[in-house]
Coordinates of C-alpha atoms and ligand atoms in Angstrom, one line a residue:
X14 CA 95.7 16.8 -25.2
X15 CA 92.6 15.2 -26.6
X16 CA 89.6 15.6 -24.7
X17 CA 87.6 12.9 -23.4
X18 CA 84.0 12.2 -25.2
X19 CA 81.2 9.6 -23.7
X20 CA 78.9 8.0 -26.3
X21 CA 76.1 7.0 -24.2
X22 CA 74.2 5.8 -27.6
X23 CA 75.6 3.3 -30.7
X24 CA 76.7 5.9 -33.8
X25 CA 77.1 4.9 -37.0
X26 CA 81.0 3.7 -37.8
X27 CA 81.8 7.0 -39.5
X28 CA 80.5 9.1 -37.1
X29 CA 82.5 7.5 -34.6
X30 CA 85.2 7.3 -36.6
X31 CA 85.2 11.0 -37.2
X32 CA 84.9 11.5 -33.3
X33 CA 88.0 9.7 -32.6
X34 CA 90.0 12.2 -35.0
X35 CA 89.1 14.7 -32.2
X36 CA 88.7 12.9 -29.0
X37 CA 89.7 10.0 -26.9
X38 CA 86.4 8.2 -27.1
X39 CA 84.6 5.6 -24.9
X40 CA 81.2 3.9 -25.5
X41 CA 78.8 2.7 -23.0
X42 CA 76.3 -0.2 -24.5
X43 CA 73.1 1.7 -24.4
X44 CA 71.1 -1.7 -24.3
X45 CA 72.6 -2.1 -20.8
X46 CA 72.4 1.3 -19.6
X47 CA 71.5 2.7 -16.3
X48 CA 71.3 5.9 -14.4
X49 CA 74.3 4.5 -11.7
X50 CA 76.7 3.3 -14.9
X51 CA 76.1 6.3 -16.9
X52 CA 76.7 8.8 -13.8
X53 CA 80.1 6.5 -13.4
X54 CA 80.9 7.2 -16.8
X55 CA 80.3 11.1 -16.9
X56 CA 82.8 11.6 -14.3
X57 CA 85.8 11.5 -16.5
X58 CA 84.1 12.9 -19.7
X59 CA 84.6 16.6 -20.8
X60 CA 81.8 15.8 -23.4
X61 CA 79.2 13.2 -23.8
X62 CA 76.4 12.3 -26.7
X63 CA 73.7 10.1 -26.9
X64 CA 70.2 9.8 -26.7
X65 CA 66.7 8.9 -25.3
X66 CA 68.1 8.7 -21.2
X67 CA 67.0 11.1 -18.6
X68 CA 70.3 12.7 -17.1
X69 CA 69.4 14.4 -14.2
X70 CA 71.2 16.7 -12.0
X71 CA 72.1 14.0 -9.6
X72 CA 74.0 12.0 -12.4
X73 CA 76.2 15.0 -12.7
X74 CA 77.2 15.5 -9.2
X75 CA 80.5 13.7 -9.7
X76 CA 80.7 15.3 -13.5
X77 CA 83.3 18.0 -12.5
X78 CA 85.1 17.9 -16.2
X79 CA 81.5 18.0 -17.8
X80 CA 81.8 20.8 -20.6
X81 CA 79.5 19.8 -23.2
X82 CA 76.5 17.5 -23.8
X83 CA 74.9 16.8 -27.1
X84 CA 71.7 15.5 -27.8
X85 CA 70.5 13.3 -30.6
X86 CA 67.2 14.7 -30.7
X87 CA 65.6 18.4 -31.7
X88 CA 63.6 17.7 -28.2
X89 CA 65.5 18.3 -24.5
X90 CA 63.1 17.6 -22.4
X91 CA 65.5 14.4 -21.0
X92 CA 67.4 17.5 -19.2
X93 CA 67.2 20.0 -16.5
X94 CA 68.2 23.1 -18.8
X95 CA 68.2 25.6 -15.7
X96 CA 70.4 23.0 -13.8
X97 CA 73.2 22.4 -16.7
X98 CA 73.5 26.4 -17.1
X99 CA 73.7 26.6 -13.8
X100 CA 76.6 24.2 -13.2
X101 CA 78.2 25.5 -16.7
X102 CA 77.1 23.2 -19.0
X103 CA 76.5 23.7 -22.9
X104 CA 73.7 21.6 -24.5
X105 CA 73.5 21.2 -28.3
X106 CA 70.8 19.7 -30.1
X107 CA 69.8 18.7 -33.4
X108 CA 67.0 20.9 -35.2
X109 CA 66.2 21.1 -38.6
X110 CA 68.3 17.7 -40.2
X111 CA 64.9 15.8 -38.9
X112 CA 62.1 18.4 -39.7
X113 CA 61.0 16.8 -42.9
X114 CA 61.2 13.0 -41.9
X115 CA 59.1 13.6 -38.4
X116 CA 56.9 15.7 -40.7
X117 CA 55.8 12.7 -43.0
X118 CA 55.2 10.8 -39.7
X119 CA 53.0 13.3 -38.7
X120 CA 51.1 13.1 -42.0
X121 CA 51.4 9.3 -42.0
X122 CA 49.5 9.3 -39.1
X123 CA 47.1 11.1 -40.6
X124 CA 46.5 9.1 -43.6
X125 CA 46.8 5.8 -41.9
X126 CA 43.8 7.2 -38.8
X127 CA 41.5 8.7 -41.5
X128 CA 41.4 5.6 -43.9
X129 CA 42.1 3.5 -41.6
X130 CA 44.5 1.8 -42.9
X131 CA 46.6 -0.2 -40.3
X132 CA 43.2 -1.4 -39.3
X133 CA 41.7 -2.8 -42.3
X134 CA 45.1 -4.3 -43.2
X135 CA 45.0 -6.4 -40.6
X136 CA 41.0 -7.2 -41.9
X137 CA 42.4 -7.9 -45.2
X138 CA 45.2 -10.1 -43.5
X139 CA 42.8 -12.1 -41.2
X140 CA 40.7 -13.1 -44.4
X141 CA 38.0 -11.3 -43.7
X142 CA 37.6 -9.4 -47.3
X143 CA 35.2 -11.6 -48.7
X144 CA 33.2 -9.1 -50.8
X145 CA 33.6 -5.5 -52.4
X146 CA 33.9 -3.1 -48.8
X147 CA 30.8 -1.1 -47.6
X148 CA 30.2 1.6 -45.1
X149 CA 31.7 -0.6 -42.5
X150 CA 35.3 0.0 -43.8
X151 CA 34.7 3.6 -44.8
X152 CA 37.1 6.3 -43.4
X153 CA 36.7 10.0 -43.8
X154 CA 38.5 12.8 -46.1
X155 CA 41.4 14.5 -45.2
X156 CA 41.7 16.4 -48.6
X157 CA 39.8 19.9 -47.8
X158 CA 39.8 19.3 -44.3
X159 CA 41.1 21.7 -41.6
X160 CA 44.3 21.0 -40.0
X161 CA 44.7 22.5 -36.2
X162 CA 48.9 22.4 -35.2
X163 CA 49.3 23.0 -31.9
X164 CA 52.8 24.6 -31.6
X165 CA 54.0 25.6 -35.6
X166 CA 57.8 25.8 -35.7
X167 CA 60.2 23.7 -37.7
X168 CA 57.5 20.8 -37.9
X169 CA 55.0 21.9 -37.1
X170 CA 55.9 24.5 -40.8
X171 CA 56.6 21.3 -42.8
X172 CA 53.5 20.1 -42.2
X173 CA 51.5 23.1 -42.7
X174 CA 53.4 23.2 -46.1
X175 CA 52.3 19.2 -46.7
X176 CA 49.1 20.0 -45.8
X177 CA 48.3 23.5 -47.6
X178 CA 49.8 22.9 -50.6
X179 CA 49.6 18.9 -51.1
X180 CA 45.8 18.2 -49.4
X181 CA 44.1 21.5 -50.2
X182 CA 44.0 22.1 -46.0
X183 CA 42.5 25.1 -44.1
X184 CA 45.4 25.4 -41.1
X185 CA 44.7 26.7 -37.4
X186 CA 47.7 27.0 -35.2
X187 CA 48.6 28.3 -31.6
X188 CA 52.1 29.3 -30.7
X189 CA 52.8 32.1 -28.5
X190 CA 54.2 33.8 -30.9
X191 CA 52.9 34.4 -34.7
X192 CA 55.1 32.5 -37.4
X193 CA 54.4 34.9 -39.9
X194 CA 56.6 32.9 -42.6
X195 CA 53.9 29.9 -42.3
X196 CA 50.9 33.0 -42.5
X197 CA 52.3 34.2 -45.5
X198 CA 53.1 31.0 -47.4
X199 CA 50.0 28.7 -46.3
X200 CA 47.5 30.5 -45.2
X201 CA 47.8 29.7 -41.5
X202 CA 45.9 31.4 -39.1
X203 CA 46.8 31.4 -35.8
X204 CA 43.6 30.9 -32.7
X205 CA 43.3 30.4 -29.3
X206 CA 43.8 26.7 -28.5
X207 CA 39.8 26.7 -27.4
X208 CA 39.0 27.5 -31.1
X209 CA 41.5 25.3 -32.5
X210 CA 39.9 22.9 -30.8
X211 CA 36.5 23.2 -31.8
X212 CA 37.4 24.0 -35.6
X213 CA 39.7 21.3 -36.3
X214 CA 39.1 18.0 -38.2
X215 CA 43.1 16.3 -36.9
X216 CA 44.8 18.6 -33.8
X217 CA 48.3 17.6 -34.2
X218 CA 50.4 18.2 -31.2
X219 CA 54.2 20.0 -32.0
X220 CA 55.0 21.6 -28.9
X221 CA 58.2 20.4 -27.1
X222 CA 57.6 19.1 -23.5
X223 CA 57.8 21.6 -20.9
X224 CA 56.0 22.5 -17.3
X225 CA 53.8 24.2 -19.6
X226 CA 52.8 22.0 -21.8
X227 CA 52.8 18.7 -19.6
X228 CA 49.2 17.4 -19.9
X229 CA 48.2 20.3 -22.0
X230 CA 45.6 18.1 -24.0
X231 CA 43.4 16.7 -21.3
X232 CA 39.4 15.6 -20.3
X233 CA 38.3 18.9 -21.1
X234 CA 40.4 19.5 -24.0
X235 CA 39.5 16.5 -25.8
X236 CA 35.6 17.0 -25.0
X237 CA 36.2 20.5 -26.5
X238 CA 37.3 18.7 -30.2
X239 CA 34.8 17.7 -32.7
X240 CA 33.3 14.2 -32.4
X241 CA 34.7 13.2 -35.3
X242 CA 38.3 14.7 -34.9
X243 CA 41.3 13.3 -34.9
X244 CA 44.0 13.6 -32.6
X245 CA 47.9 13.4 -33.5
X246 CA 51.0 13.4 -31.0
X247 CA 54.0 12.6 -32.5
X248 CA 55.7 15.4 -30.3
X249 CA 56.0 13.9 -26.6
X250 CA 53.4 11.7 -24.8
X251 CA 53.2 13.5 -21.7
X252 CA 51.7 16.7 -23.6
X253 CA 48.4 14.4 -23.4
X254 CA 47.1 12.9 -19.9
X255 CA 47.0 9.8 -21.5
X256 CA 44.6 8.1 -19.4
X257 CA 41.8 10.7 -20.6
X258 CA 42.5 9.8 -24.1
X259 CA 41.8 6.1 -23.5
X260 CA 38.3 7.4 -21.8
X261 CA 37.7 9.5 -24.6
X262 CA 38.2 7.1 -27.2
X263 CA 36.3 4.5 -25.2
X264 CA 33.3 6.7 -25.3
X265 CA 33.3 8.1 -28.7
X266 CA 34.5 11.7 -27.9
X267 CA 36.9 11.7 -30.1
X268 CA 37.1 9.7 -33.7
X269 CA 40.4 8.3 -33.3
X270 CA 44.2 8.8 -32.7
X271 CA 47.7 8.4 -34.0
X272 CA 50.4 8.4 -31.5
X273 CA 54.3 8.2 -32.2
X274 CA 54.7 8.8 -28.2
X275 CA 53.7 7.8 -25.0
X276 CA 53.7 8.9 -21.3
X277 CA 55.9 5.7 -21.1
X278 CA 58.0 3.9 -23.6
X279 CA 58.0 1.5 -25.0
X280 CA 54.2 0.8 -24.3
X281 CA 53.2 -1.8 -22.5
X282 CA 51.9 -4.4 -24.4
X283 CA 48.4 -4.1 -22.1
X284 CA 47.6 -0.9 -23.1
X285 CA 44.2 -0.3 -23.4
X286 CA 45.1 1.8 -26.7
X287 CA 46.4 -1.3 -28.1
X288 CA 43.1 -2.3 -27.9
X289 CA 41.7 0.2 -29.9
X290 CA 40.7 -0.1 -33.5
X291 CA 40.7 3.6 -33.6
X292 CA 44.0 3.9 -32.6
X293 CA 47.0 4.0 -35.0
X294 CA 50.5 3.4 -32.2
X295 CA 53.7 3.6 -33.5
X296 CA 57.1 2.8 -31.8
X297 CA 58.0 6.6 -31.8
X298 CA 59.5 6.7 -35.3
X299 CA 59.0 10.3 -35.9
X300 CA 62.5 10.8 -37.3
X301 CA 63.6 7.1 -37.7
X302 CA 64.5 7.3 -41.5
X303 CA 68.3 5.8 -42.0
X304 CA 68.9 9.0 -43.7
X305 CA 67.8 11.5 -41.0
X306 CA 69.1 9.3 -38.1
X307 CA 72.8 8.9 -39.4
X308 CA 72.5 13.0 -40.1
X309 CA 71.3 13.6 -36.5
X310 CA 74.2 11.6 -35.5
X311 CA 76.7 13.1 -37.5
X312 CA 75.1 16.8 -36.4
X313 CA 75.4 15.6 -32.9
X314 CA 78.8 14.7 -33.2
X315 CA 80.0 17.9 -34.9
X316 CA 78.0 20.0 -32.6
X317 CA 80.3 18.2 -29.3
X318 CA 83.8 18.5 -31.1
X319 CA 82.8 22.1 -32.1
X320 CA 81.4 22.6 -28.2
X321 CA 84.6 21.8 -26.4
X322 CA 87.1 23.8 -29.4
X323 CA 84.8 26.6 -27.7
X324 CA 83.9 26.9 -31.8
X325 CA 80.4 26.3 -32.0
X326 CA 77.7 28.7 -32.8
X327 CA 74.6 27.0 -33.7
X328 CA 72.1 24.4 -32.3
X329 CA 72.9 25.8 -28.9
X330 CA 70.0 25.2 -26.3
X331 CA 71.5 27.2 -23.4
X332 CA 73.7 30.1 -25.5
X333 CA 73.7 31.7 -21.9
X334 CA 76.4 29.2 -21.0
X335 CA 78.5 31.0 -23.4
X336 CA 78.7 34.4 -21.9
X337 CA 80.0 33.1 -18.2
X338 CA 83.4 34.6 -17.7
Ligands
LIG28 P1 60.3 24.2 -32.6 O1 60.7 24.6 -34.0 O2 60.9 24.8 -31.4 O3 58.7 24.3 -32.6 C1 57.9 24.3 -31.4 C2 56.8 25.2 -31.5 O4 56.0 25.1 -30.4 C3 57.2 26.7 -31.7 O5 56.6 27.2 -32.8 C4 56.7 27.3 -30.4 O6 56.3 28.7 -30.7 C5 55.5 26.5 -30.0 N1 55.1 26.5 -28.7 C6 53.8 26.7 -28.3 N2 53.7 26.7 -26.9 C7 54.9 26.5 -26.5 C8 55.5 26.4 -25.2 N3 54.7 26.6 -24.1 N4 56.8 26.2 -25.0 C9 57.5 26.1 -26.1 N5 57.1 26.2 -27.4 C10 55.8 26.4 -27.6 O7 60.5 22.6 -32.5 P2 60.4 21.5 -33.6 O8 61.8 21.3 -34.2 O9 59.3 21.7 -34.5 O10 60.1 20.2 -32.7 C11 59.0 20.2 -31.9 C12 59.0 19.0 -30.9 O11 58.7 17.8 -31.7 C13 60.3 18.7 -30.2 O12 60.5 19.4 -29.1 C14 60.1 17.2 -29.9 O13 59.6 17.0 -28.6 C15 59.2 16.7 -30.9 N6 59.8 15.7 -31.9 C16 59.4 14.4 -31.9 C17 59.9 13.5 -32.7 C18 59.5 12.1 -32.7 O14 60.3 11.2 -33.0 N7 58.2 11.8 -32.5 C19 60.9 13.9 -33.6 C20 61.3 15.2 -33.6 C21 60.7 16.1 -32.7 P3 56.3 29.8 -29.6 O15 57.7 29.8 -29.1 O16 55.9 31.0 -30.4 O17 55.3 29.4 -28.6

């Protein structure tokens, strides 16, 4: 008998198409989704896949057939881990097929909060370029400059490669252990977050979201960067206490920001960061290419049919699932 498969997000026609080869398949409209209909809905899935929801341990209460979920995301943090291996559960995520896109994001970022370039588009577009530009519209270098990453792993690598070996970058990096493959090939050196901090020119955030990495850049953190540094989160918006970024850009602590994420999304529209000239927000695009979403899809997809054939060996978050009894 087939198994039964929940898609909790909208997937491309082929990759639903190629579900329903293995499963019976049923799709919930994720515009309308909430935590009761989506707990409903688990109860008579073996598998599930979707996105950008929060399923907690209470949703699954009722989920007695639950094998399998797969993400459509690298990051996991809309999951109790401990509480799915606990109760059984396999989670399977989607690393690597969005490395490079979120890695231009990244560097995007960069560009666009150094030149300033969302900011004096807008100028240009309100008609204020009446004469050649001055110091006034001046940005600062990022060629040279020195690059701090805080957390180096798929990314966080592309990145270090971008910058190394495309903008002639010095790179500082903290993990808690050494990626000696991004040593070796860009010169990265890996610091204590203090002297990332002081040393760096753009601190771009990579870690995944964790207990010990909520709020890891805070008041103290940002006072510790250089006045004219840069900070970059395209990784999750709770790794920042966001409401000491908005004081520290307010007074000058800091020289600006690019943010993918937020503490809550979407941002409200009366964000004080909206506000901000300094302050380059995206709509958390970091992989939103149509080329890297339809293969995080289609990885997704493979990774849940693989899951409940009791076949699949990689992008496993909780392998210890696999040796219960
Ligand atoms: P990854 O390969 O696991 O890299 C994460 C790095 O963080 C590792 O090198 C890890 O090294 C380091 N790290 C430092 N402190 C850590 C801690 N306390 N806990 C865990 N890791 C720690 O992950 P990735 O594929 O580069 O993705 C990184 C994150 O980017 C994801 O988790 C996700 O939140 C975010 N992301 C965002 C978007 C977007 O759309 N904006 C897109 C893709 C990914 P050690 O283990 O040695 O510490």
């Amino acid at each position: 008998m087939k198994p039964n498969i929940l898609a909790y997000k909208a997937l491309p026609d082929d990759v639903l198409a190629y579900l329903r080869e293995h499963a019976d398949v049923v799709t919930l409209d994720d515009a309308a989704l909430s935590p009761g209909t989506l707990a409903a809905a688990l109860k008579d899935a073996d598998g599930a896949i979707g996105a950008s929801v929060k399923v907690t341990p209470a949703m699954l209460e009722g989920a007695t057939r639950l094998k399998a979920l797969s993400t459509i995301s690298v990051g996991v943090d809309q999951f109790d881990v401990d509480d799915l291996t606990r109760r059984g559960i396999l989670l399977a995520h989607t690393p690597d097929v969005l490395t490079e896109s979120t890695a231009d994001t990244v560097f995007a970022l960069i560009l666009a909060s150094a030149r300033r370039v969302v900011e004096l588009a807008d100028w240009v577009r309100a008609g204020q370029w009446q004469k050649s530009v001055g110091e006034a519209q001046f940005g600062v270098e990022v060629q040279g400059k020195t690059l701090g990453i805080v957390g180096l792993g798929r990314i966080g690598g592309a990145l270090a490669r971008r910058a190394a070996l495309g903008f002639d970058m010095r790179v500082l990096y903290t993990n808690r252990h050494p990626n000696e493959a991004a040593e070796r090939a860009y010169g990265a050196k890996r610091v204590e977050l203090a002297e990332l901090l002081g040393a760096a020119d753009f601190v771009c955030l990579q870690v995944p979201l964790t207990a010990e990495t909520r709020h890891l850049i805070g008041a103290a953190e940002l006072k510790a960067m250089k006045p004219g540094a840069i900070l970059i989160n395209t990784s999750r918006g709770a790794i920042v206490d966001e409401a000491a970024l908005i004081e520290a850009l307010r007074h000058g602590t800091i020289l600006g920001a690019g943010l993918d994420v937020f503490e809550r999304e979407p941002l409200a529209a009366d964000s004080p960061l909206l506000t901000m000239k300094n302050v380059v927000a995206l709509p958390h695009i970091g992989s939103a290419t149509r080329e890297t979403r339809h293969a995080m899809a289609r990885c997704a997809a493979e990774n849940l049919v693989a899951a409940l054939a009791g076949t699949l060996t990689r992008n496993i978050v909780n392998r210890e699932v696999l040796k219960r009894p």
